Amino acid sequence: MKIATQNQAFFPENILEKFRYIKAMGFDGYEIDGRLLVNNLDEVKAAIKETGLPVTTACGGYDGWIGDFIEERRLNGLQKIAGILEALAEVGGKGIVVPAAWGMFTFRLPPMTSPRSLDGDRNAVSDSLRFLDEVAGRTGTTVLLEPLNRYQDHMINTLADARDYISDNQLKHTQIIGDFYHMNIEEDDIAGALHANRDLLGHVHIADNHRYQPGSGSLNFAALFDQLRADNYSGFVVYECRVRAADLAKAYQDSLVYLREC
């Protein structure tokens, strides 16, 4: 299994040193913040060339969700994401992870009444995805649509939800990202959902059931990795988690060692 990581606070700040550190720790790739990539494109290219560590994907680094309630913010976000896709094309990254929104609204907390209709939600997200799908096609990249759990977003919560958007809009350069943490909350059967959507599964995020480092909680990573292998998943799985330990770097390293044995 190819395993990559997002940034952690204990990683070096310098871009080249960050790449060296991630490679030395034993990771196969780096999922970069989109803003960091765009603003430091030459440095990132140089770090990739020296270390051989690929930028797998981008996540975050833009303002304005693809399903934003505020139209100006939505449109601004689309332009920023388009710029990140163009930068990813220059460094050989696959694509960018995009949820419908994060932390904007949930039916699970007051006021529990959305300022926009469900049809309005669908129209906004669909319009955004059609635009980004075209950009991805032009740049040779991929839009990775991420379902979030019901407490962080109200629009796309399951892999099946994401699949519906791709199918209904006939998107050709958009795939699904499965995030084990969100799936642990939303899916009846994580392995079953991965299998049912294997043809559109383009990326995977990993964290344990409580959002901390894999191996520190209750998820059965061996069984989930076995499912990915059985379905011939060839993409990266990327750490997106907090770290809970006295020695953060050691705990992160130990987690990677644990996953290599799964």
PDB file of C-alpha atoms in Angstrom:
ATOM      1  CA  MET A   1       0.000   0.000   0.000  1.00  0.00           C
ATOM      2  CA  LYS A   2       1.314   3.434  -0.929  1.00  0.00           C
ATOM      3  CA  ILE A   3       1.079   5.632   2.165  1.00  0.00           C
ATOM      4  CA  ALA A   4       1.433   9.420   2.178  1.00  0.00           C
ATOM      5  CA  THR A   5       0.870  12.135   4.738  1.00  0.00           C
ATOM      6  CA  GLN A   6      -0.439  15.633   5.111  1.00  0.00           C
ATOM      7  CA  ASN A   7       1.597  18.134   7.113  1.00  0.00           C
ATOM      8  CA  GLN A   8       1.990  17.880  10.881  1.00  0.00           C
ATOM      9  CA  ALA A   9       2.932  20.689  13.266  1.00  0.00           C
ATOM     10  CA  PHE A  10       6.132  18.891  14.259  1.00  0.00           C
ATOM     11  CA  PHE A  11       7.354  18.672  10.645  1.00  0.00           C
ATOM     12  CA  PRO A  12      10.002  21.236   9.573  1.00  0.00           C
ATOM     13  CA  GLU A  13       8.684  24.522   8.195  1.00  0.00           C
ATOM     14  CA  ASN A  14      11.229  24.807   5.398  1.00  0.00           C
ATOM     15  CA  ILE A  15       9.824  23.132   2.294  1.00  0.00           C
ATOM     16  CA  LEU A  16      12.923  21.142   1.328  1.00  0.00           C
ATOM     17  CA  GLU A  17      13.492  20.053   4.916  1.00  0.00           C
ATOM     18  CA  LYS A  18       9.832  19.050   5.140  1.00  0.00           C
ATOM     19  CA  PHE A  19      10.164  16.809   2.091  1.00  0.00           C
ATOM     20  CA  ARG A  20      13.356  15.275   3.457  1.00  0.00           C
ATOM     21  CA  TYR A  21      11.727  14.643   6.827  1.00  0.00           C
ATOM     22  CA  ILE A  22       8.629  12.999   5.333  1.00  0.00           C
ATOM     23  CA  LYS A  23      10.749  10.735   3.144  1.00  0.00           C
ATOM     24  CA  ALA A  24      13.083   9.812   6.012  1.00  0.00           C
ATOM     25  CA  MET A  25      10.103   8.886   8.160  1.00  0.00           C
ATOM     26  CA  GLY A  26       9.174   6.320   5.526  1.00  0.00           C
ATOM     27  CA  PHE A  27       6.219   7.870   3.703  1.00  0.00           C
ATOM     28  CA  ASP A  28       5.744   7.395  -0.025  1.00  0.00           C
ATOM     29  CA  GLY A  29       4.301  10.824  -0.778  1.00  0.00           C
ATOM     30  CA  TYR A  30       3.063  14.172   0.501  1.00  0.00           C
ATOM     31  CA  GLU A  31      -0.440  15.624   0.242  1.00  0.00           C
ATOM     32  CA  ILE A  32       0.240  19.334   0.166  1.00  0.00           C
ATOM     33  CA  ASP A  33      -1.812  22.356   1.175  1.00  0.00           C
ATOM     34  CA  GLY A  34      -2.983  24.021  -2.020  1.00  0.00           C
ATOM     35  CA  ARG A  35      -1.950  27.515  -1.005  1.00  0.00           C
ATOM     36  CA  LEU A  36       1.515  26.331  -0.021  1.00  0.00           C
ATOM     37  CA  LEU A  37       1.886  24.712  -3.432  1.00  0.00           C
ATOM     38  CA  VAL A  38       0.718  27.702  -5.466  1.00  0.00           C
ATOM     39  CA  ASN A  39       2.735  30.249  -3.478  1.00  0.00           C
ATOM     40  CA  ASN A  40       5.935  28.184  -3.470  1.00  0.00           C
ATOM     41  CA  LEU A  41       5.745  26.273  -6.739  1.00  0.00           C
ATOM     42  CA  ASP A  42       9.434  26.521  -7.650  1.00  0.00           C
ATOM     43  CA  GLU A  43      10.548  25.436  -4.169  1.00  0.00           C
ATOM     44  CA  VAL A  44       8.167  22.483  -4.267  1.00  0.00           C
ATOM     45  CA  LYS A  45       9.477  21.446  -7.679  1.00  0.00           C
ATOM     46  CA  ALA A  46      13.046  21.639  -6.387  1.00  0.00           C
ATOM     47  CA  ALA A  47      12.168  19.579  -3.301  1.00  0.00           C
ATOM     48  CA  ILE A  48      10.511  16.899  -5.441  1.00  0.00           C
ATOM     49  CA  LYS A  49      13.547  16.771  -7.729  1.00  0.00           C
ATOM     50  CA  GLU A  50      16.040  16.444  -4.866  1.00  0.00           C
ATOM     51  CA  THR A  51      14.145  13.964  -2.696  1.00  0.00           C
ATOM     52  CA  GLY A  52      12.161  12.016  -5.260  1.00  0.00           C
ATOM     53  CA  LEU A  53       9.167  12.328  -2.927  1.00  0.00           C
ATOM     54  CA  PRO A  54       6.038  12.984  -4.998  1.00  0.00           C
ATOM     55  CA  VAL A  55       3.257  15.415  -4.272  1.00  0.00           C
ATOM     56  CA  THR A  56       0.325  13.039  -4.405  1.00  0.00           C
ATOM     57  CA  THR A  57      -2.549  15.495  -4.146  1.00  0.00           C
ATOM     58  CA  ALA A  58      -3.600  18.779  -2.599  1.00  0.00           C
ATOM     59  CA  CYS A  59      -6.074  19.361   0.208  1.00  0.00           C
ATOM     60  CA  GLY A  60      -7.275  22.747   1.414  1.00  0.00           C
ATOM     61  CA  GLY A  61      -5.562  26.040   0.771  1.00  0.00           C
ATOM     62  CA  TYR A  62      -8.497  27.948  -0.715  1.00  0.00           C
ATOM     63  CA  ASP A  63     -11.329  30.139   0.574  1.00  0.00           C
ATOM     64  CA  GLY A  64     -14.919  29.470  -0.440  1.00  0.00           C
ATOM     65  CA  TRP A  65     -16.544  26.048  -0.553  1.00  0.00           C
ATOM     66  CA  ILE A  66     -17.914  24.460  -3.726  1.00  0.00           C
ATOM     67  CA  GLY A  67     -21.275  24.428  -1.952  1.00  0.00           C
ATOM     68  CA  ASP A  68     -20.870  27.773  -0.191  1.00  0.00           C
ATOM     69  CA  PHE A  69     -24.056  29.603   0.818  1.00  0.00           C
ATOM     70  CA  ILE A  70     -22.448  32.887  -0.265  1.00  0.00           C
ATOM     71  CA  GLU A  71     -22.202  32.979  -4.053  1.00  0.00           C
ATOM     72  CA  GLU A  72     -19.228  35.339  -4.168  1.00  0.00           C
ATOM     73  CA  ARG A  73     -17.277  33.022  -1.895  1.00  0.00           C
ATOM     74  CA  ARG A  74     -18.256  29.974  -3.935  1.00  0.00           C
ATOM     75  CA  LEU A  75     -17.068  31.556  -7.171  1.00  0.00           C
ATOM     76  CA  ASN A  76     -13.867  32.778  -5.542  1.00  0.00           C
ATOM     77  CA  GLY A  77     -13.228  29.277  -4.226  1.00  0.00           C
ATOM     78  CA  LEU A  78     -13.629  27.812  -7.702  1.00  0.00           C
ATOM     79  CA  GLN A  79     -10.993  30.137  -9.110  1.00  0.00           C
ATOM     80  CA  LYS A  80      -8.576  29.261  -6.308  1.00  0.00           C
ATOM     81  CA  ILE A  81      -9.165  25.529  -6.772  1.00  0.00           C
ATOM     82  CA  ALA A  82      -8.628  25.907 -10.521  1.00  0.00           C
ATOM     83  CA  GLY A  83      -5.272  27.550  -9.796  1.00  0.00           C
ATOM     84  CA  ILE A  84      -4.314  24.691  -7.497  1.00  0.00           C
ATOM     85  CA  LEU A  85      -5.209  22.133 -10.173  1.00  0.00           C
ATOM     86  CA  GLU A  86      -3.003  23.997 -12.638  1.00  0.00           C
ATOM     87  CA  ALA A  87      -0.112  23.943 -10.138  1.00  0.00           C
ATOM     88  CA  LEU A  88      -0.683  20.246  -9.443  1.00  0.00           C
ATOM     89  CA  ALA A  89      -0.357  19.551 -13.150  1.00  0.00           C
ATOM     90  CA  GLU A  90       3.099  21.138 -13.060  1.00  0.00           C
ATOM     91  CA  VAL A  91       4.329  18.845 -10.261  1.00  0.00           C
ATOM     92  CA  GLY A  92       2.603  15.640 -11.327  1.00  0.00           C
ATOM     93  CA  GLY A  93       0.010  15.588  -8.557  1.00  0.00           C
ATOM     94  CA  LYS A  94      -3.174  13.646  -9.150  1.00  0.00           C
ATOM     95  CA  GLY A  95      -5.743  16.184  -8.027  1.00  0.00           C
ATOM     96  CA  ILE A  96      -7.358  18.103  -5.191  1.00  0.00           C
ATOM     97  CA  VAL A  97      -9.619  16.923  -2.392  1.00  0.00           C
ATOM     98  CA  VAL A  98     -12.830  18.962  -2.172  1.00  0.00           C
ATOM     99  CA  PRO A  99     -15.799  18.525   0.174  1.00  0.00           C
ATOM    100  CA  ALA A 100     -19.074  20.303  -0.475  1.00  0.00           C
ATOM    101  CA  ALA A 101     -18.305  22.430   2.579  1.00  0.00           C
ATOM    102  CA  TRP A 102     -16.776  22.082   6.029  1.00  0.00           C
ATOM    103  CA  GLY A 103     -18.217  23.558   9.196  1.00  0.00           C
ATOM    104  CA  MET A 104     -20.701  25.733   7.325  1.00  0.00           C
ATOM    105  CA  PHE A 105     -23.939  24.092   8.492  1.00  0.00           C
ATOM    106  CA  THR A 106     -25.243  20.864  10.016  1.00  0.00           C
ATOM    107  CA  PHE A 107     -28.757  19.645  10.643  1.00  0.00           C
ATOM    108  CA  ARG A 108     -27.438  18.093  13.887  1.00  0.00           C
ATOM    109  CA  LEU A 109     -26.915  21.390  15.725  1.00  0.00           C
ATOM    110  CA  PRO A 110     -29.072  24.527  16.152  1.00  0.00           C
ATOM    111  CA  PRO A 111     -30.536  26.294  14.261  1.00  0.00           C
ATOM    112  CA  MET A 112     -31.172  23.013  12.316  1.00  0.00           C
ATOM    113  CA  THR A 113     -32.826  24.974   9.518  1.00  0.00           C
ATOM    114  CA  SER A 114     -30.664  25.579   6.482  1.00  0.00           C
ATOM    115  CA  PRO A 115     -30.687  29.014   4.830  1.00  0.00           C
ATOM    116  CA  ARG A 116     -30.892  27.246   1.466  1.00  0.00           C
ATOM    117  CA  SER A 117     -33.152  24.507   0.123  1.00  0.00           C
ATOM    118  CA  LEU A 118     -31.867  21.014  -0.639  1.00  0.00           C
ATOM    119  CA  ASP A 119     -32.434  21.738  -4.329  1.00  0.00           C
ATOM    120  CA  GLY A 120     -30.401  24.897  -3.930  1.00  0.00           C
ATOM    121  CA  ASP A 121     -27.605  22.894  -2.309  1.00  0.00           C
ATOM    122  CA  ARG A 122     -27.581  20.424  -5.161  1.00  0.00           C
ATOM    123  CA  ASN A 123     -27.614  23.106  -7.834  1.00  0.00           C
ATOM    124  CA  ALA A 124     -24.702  24.975  -6.266  1.00  0.00           C
ATOM    125  CA  VAL A 125     -22.524  21.899  -5.758  1.00  0.00           C
ATOM    126  CA  SER A 126     -23.365  20.524  -9.205  1.00  0.00           C
ATOM    127  CA  ASP A 127     -22.516  23.821 -10.898  1.00  0.00           C
ATOM    128  CA  SER A 128     -19.176  23.901  -9.075  1.00  0.00           C
ATOM    129  CA  LEU A 129     -18.328  20.322  -9.945  1.00  0.00           C
ATOM    130  CA  ARG A 130     -19.121  20.768 -13.617  1.00  0.00           C
ATOM    131  CA  PHE A 131     -16.795  23.773 -13.733  1.00  0.00           C
ATOM    132  CA  LEU A 132     -13.986  21.994 -11.893  1.00  0.00           C
ATOM    133  CA  ASP A 133     -14.427  18.809 -13.916  1.00  0.00           C
ATOM    134  CA  GLU A 134     -13.707  20.843 -17.041  1.00  0.00           C
ATOM    135  CA  VAL A 135     -10.604  22.359 -15.443  1.00  0.00           C
ATOM    136  CA  ALA A 136      -9.430  18.907 -14.385  1.00  0.00           C
ATOM    137  CA  GLY A 137      -9.912  17.608 -17.901  1.00  0.00           C
ATOM    138  CA  ARG A 138      -7.924  20.495 -19.332  1.00  0.00           C
ATOM    139  CA  THR A 139      -5.065  20.106 -16.850  1.00  0.00           C
ATOM    140  CA  GLY A 140      -4.937  16.319 -16.739  1.00  0.00           C
ATOM    141  CA  THR A 141      -5.840  16.246 -13.059  1.00  0.00           C
ATOM    142  CA  THR A 142      -8.734  14.937 -10.981  1.00  0.00           C
ATOM    143  CA  VAL A 143     -11.348  16.413  -8.673  1.00  0.00           C
ATOM    144  CA  LEU A 144     -11.586  14.206  -5.575  1.00  0.00           C
ATOM    145  CA  LEU A 145     -15.038  14.684  -4.052  1.00  0.00           C
ATOM    146  CA  GLU A 146     -15.009  14.039  -0.307  1.00  0.00           C
ATOM    147  CA  PRO A 147     -18.020  13.041   1.800  1.00  0.00           C
ATOM    148  CA  LEU A 148     -17.808  14.431   5.345  1.00  0.00           C
ATOM    149  CA  ASN A 149     -19.699  13.297   8.409  1.00  0.00           C
ATOM    150  CA  ARG A 150     -23.079  14.780   9.298  1.00  0.00           C
ATOM    151  CA  TYR A 151     -21.638  16.990  12.034  1.00  0.00           C
ATOM    152  CA  GLN A 152     -19.307  18.797   9.620  1.00  0.00           C
ATOM    153  CA  ASP A 153     -21.433  19.025   6.472  1.00  0.00           C
ATOM    154  CA  HIS A 154     -25.071  18.471   5.533  1.00  0.00           C
ATOM    155  CA  MET A 155     -24.753  17.931   1.784  1.00  0.00           C
ATOM    156  CA  ILE A 156     -22.500  14.943   1.012  1.00  0.00           C
ATOM    157  CA  ASN A 157     -22.058  12.396   3.797  1.00  0.00           C
ATOM    158  CA  THR A 158     -21.596   8.973   2.186  1.00  0.00           C
ATOM    159  CA  LEU A 159     -19.686   7.567  -0.752  1.00  0.00           C
ATOM    160  CA  ALA A 160     -23.061   6.888  -2.379  1.00  0.00           C
ATOM    161  CA  ASP A 161     -23.936  10.603  -2.044  1.00  0.00           C
ATOM    162  CA  ALA A 162     -20.738  11.535  -3.859  1.00  0.00           C
ATOM    163  CA  ARG A 163     -21.390   8.894  -6.505  1.00  0.00           C
ATOM    164  CA  ASP A 164     -24.799  10.411  -7.238  1.00  0.00           C
ATOM    165  CA  TYR A 165     -23.244  13.801  -7.988  1.00  0.00           C
ATOM    166  CA  ILE A 166     -20.701  12.258 -10.343  1.00  0.00           C
ATOM    167  CA  SER A 167     -23.322  10.175 -12.118  1.00  0.00           C
ATOM    168  CA  ASP A 168     -26.040  12.826 -12.316  1.00  0.00           C
ATOM    169  CA  ASN A 169     -23.652  15.427 -13.720  1.00  0.00           C
ATOM    170  CA  GLN A 170     -21.848  12.955 -16.002  1.00  0.00           C
ATOM    171  CA  LEU A 171     -18.478  14.027 -14.626  1.00  0.00           C
ATOM    172  CA  LYS A 172     -15.496  12.455 -16.353  1.00  0.00           C
ATOM    173  CA  HIS A 173     -12.592  13.783 -14.290  1.00  0.00           C
ATOM    174  CA  THR A 174     -14.077  13.527 -10.805  1.00  0.00           C
ATOM    175  CA  GLN A 175     -13.620  10.620  -8.413  1.00  0.00           C
ATOM    176  CA  ILE A 176     -14.552   9.810  -4.822  1.00  0.00           C
ATOM    177  CA  ILE A 177     -12.260  10.003  -1.836  1.00  0.00           C
ATOM    178  CA  GLY A 178     -13.066   7.668   1.031  1.00  0.00           C
ATOM    179  CA  ASP A 179     -12.065   8.974   4.464  1.00  0.00           C
ATOM    180  CA  PHE A 180     -12.008   6.228   7.112  1.00  0.00           C
ATOM    181  CA  TYR A 181     -12.840   8.660   9.926  1.00  0.00           C
ATOM    182  CA  HIS A 182     -15.934  10.084   8.221  1.00  0.00           C
ATOM    183  CA  MET A 183     -16.933   6.655   6.927  1.00  0.00           C
ATOM    184  CA  ASN A 184     -16.733   5.272  10.461  1.00  0.00           C
ATOM    185  CA  ILE A 185     -19.548   7.685  11.376  1.00  0.00           C
ATOM    186  CA  GLU A 186     -21.657   7.532   8.214  1.00  0.00           C
ATOM    187  CA  GLU A 187     -21.303   4.155   6.527  1.00  0.00           C
ATOM    188  CA  ASP A 188     -23.094   1.032   7.769  1.00  0.00           C
ATOM    189  CA  ASP A 189     -20.152  -1.024   6.501  1.00  0.00           C
ATOM    190  CA  ILE A 190     -16.878   0.735   5.624  1.00  0.00           C
ATOM    191  CA  ALA A 191     -15.432  -2.167   3.642  1.00  0.00           C
ATOM    192  CA  GLY A 192     -18.748  -2.661   1.867  1.00  0.00           C
ATOM    193  CA  ALA A 193     -18.915   0.999   0.856  1.00  0.00           C
ATOM    194  CA  LEU A 194     -15.343   0.904  -0.454  1.00  0.00           C
ATOM    195  CA  HIS A 195     -16.178  -2.177  -2.502  1.00  0.00           C
ATOM    196  CA  ALA A 196     -19.475  -0.829  -3.854  1.00  0.00           C
ATOM    197  CA  ASN A 197     -17.732   2.304  -5.130  1.00  0.00           C
ATOM    198  CA  ARG A 198     -14.444   0.723  -6.178  1.00  0.00           C
ATOM    199  CA  ASP A 199     -14.802   1.918  -9.769  1.00  0.00           C
ATOM    200  CA  LEU A 200     -14.890   5.577  -8.673  1.00  0.00           C
ATOM    201  CA  LEU A 201     -12.622   5.401  -5.605  1.00  0.00           C
ATOM    202  CA  GLY A 202      -9.655   7.577  -6.494  1.00  0.00           C
ATOM    203  CA  HIS A 203      -8.145   8.469  -3.140  1.00  0.00           C
ATOM    204  CA  VAL A 204      -8.258   7.503   0.548  1.00  0.00           C
ATOM    205  CA  HIS A 205      -7.726   9.444   3.774  1.00  0.00           C
ATOM    206  CA  ILE A 206      -6.948   7.579   6.966  1.00  0.00           C
ATOM    207  CA  ALA A 207      -7.321   8.243  10.661  1.00  0.00           C
ATOM    208  CA  ASP A 208      -8.538   6.020  13.455  1.00  0.00           C
ATOM    209  CA  ASN A 209     -12.091   6.111  14.765  1.00  0.00           C
ATOM    210  CA  HIS A 210     -11.378   9.089  17.050  1.00  0.00           C
ATOM    211  CA  ARG A 211      -9.409  11.085  14.435  1.00  0.00           C
ATOM    212  CA  TYR A 212      -6.026  10.294  15.976  1.00  0.00           C
ATOM    213  CA  GLN A 213      -3.199   8.319  14.387  1.00  0.00           C
ATOM    214  CA  PRO A 214      -4.003   4.892  12.903  1.00  0.00           C
ATOM    215  CA  GLY A 215      -3.424   2.057  15.331  1.00  0.00           C
ATOM    216  CA  SER A 216      -4.376   4.069  18.401  1.00  0.00           C
ATOM    217  CA  GLY A 217      -8.118   3.390  18.197  1.00  0.00           C
ATOM    218  CA  SER A 218     -10.594   0.696  17.211  1.00  0.00           C
ATOM    219  CA  LEU A 219     -10.646   0.610  13.383  1.00  0.00           C
ATOM    220  CA  ASN A 220      -9.560  -2.653  11.767  1.00  0.00           C
ATOM    221  CA  PHE A 221      -7.042  -1.303   9.269  1.00  0.00           C
ATOM    222  CA  ALA A 222      -5.879  -4.764   8.218  1.00  0.00           C
ATOM    223  CA  ALA A 223      -9.394  -5.686   7.090  1.00  0.00           C
ATOM    224  CA  LEU A 224      -9.904  -2.355   5.317  1.00  0.00           C
ATOM    225  CA  PHE A 225      -6.547  -2.558   3.552  1.00  0.00           C
ATOM    226  CA  ASP A 226      -7.374  -6.120   2.531  1.00  0.00           C
ATOM    227  CA  GLN A 227     -10.575  -4.813   0.958  1.00  0.00           C
ATOM    228  CA  LEU A 228      -8.673  -2.146  -0.953  1.00  0.00           C
ATOM    229  CA  ARG A 229      -6.198  -4.750  -2.206  1.00  0.00           C
ATOM    230  CA  ALA A 230      -8.979  -7.124  -3.189  1.00  0.00           C
ATOM    231  CA  ASP A 231     -10.550  -4.323  -5.234  1.00  0.00           C
ATOM    232  CA  ASN A 232      -7.175  -3.554  -6.887  1.00  0.00           C
ATOM    233  CA  TYR A 233      -7.006  -0.058  -5.430  1.00  0.00           C
ATOM    234  CA  SER A 234      -3.764   1.447  -6.704  1.00  0.00           C
ATOM    235  CA  GLY A 235      -3.919   4.955  -5.267  1.00  0.00           C
ATOM    236  CA  PHE A 236      -2.457   6.461  -2.130  1.00  0.00           C
ATOM    237  CA  VAL A 237      -3.813   6.288   1.382  1.00  0.00           C
ATOM    238  CA  VAL A 238      -3.010   9.542   3.149  1.00  0.00           C
ATOM    239  CA  TYR A 239      -2.740  10.327   6.837  1.00  0.00           C
ATOM    240  CA  GLU A 240      -5.214  13.053   7.821  1.00  0.00           C
ATOM    241  CA  CYS A 241      -5.238  12.897  11.587  1.00  0.00           C
ATOM    242  CA  ARG A 242      -4.233  14.420  14.859  1.00  0.00           C
ATOM    243  CA  VAL A 243      -1.539  12.768  16.950  1.00  0.00           C
ATOM    244  CA  ARG A 244      -2.060  11.930  20.613  1.00  0.00           C
ATOM    245  CA  ALA A 245       1.113  10.998  22.508  1.00  0.00           C
ATOM    246  CA  ALA A 246       3.866  12.428  24.677  1.00  0.00           C
ATOM    247  CA  ASP A 247       6.314  12.045  21.795  1.00  0.00           C
ATOM    248  CA  LEU A 248       4.402  13.065  18.670  1.00  0.00           C
ATOM    249  CA  ALA A 249       7.070  12.140  16.130  1.00  0.00           C
ATOM    250  CA  LYS A 250       7.632   8.689  17.645  1.00  0.00           C
ATOM    251  CA  ALA A 251       3.898   7.985  17.799  1.00  0.00           C
ATOM    252  CA  TYR A 252       3.544   8.982  14.142  1.00  0.00           C
ATOM    253  CA  GLN A 253       6.469   6.775  13.168  1.00  0.00           C
ATOM    254  CA  ASP A 254       5.077   3.859  15.193  1.00  0.00           C
ATOM    255  CA  SER A 255       1.719   4.284  13.482  1.00  0.00           C
ATOM    256  CA  LEU A 256       3.337   4.040  10.048  1.00  0.00           C
ATOM    257  CA  VAL A 257       5.212   0.898  11.111  1.00  0.00           C
ATOM    258  CA  TYR A 258       1.920  -0.576  12.291  1.00  0.00           C
ATOM    259  CA  LEU A 259       0.220   0.179   8.955  1.00  0.00           C
ATOM    260  CA  ARG A 260       3.088  -1.358   6.982  1.00  0.00           C
ATOM    261  CA  GLU A 261       2.243  -4.633   8.719  1.00  0.00           C
ATOM    262  CA  CYS A 262      -1.469  -4.454   7.894  1.00  0.00           C
TER     263      CYS A 262
END
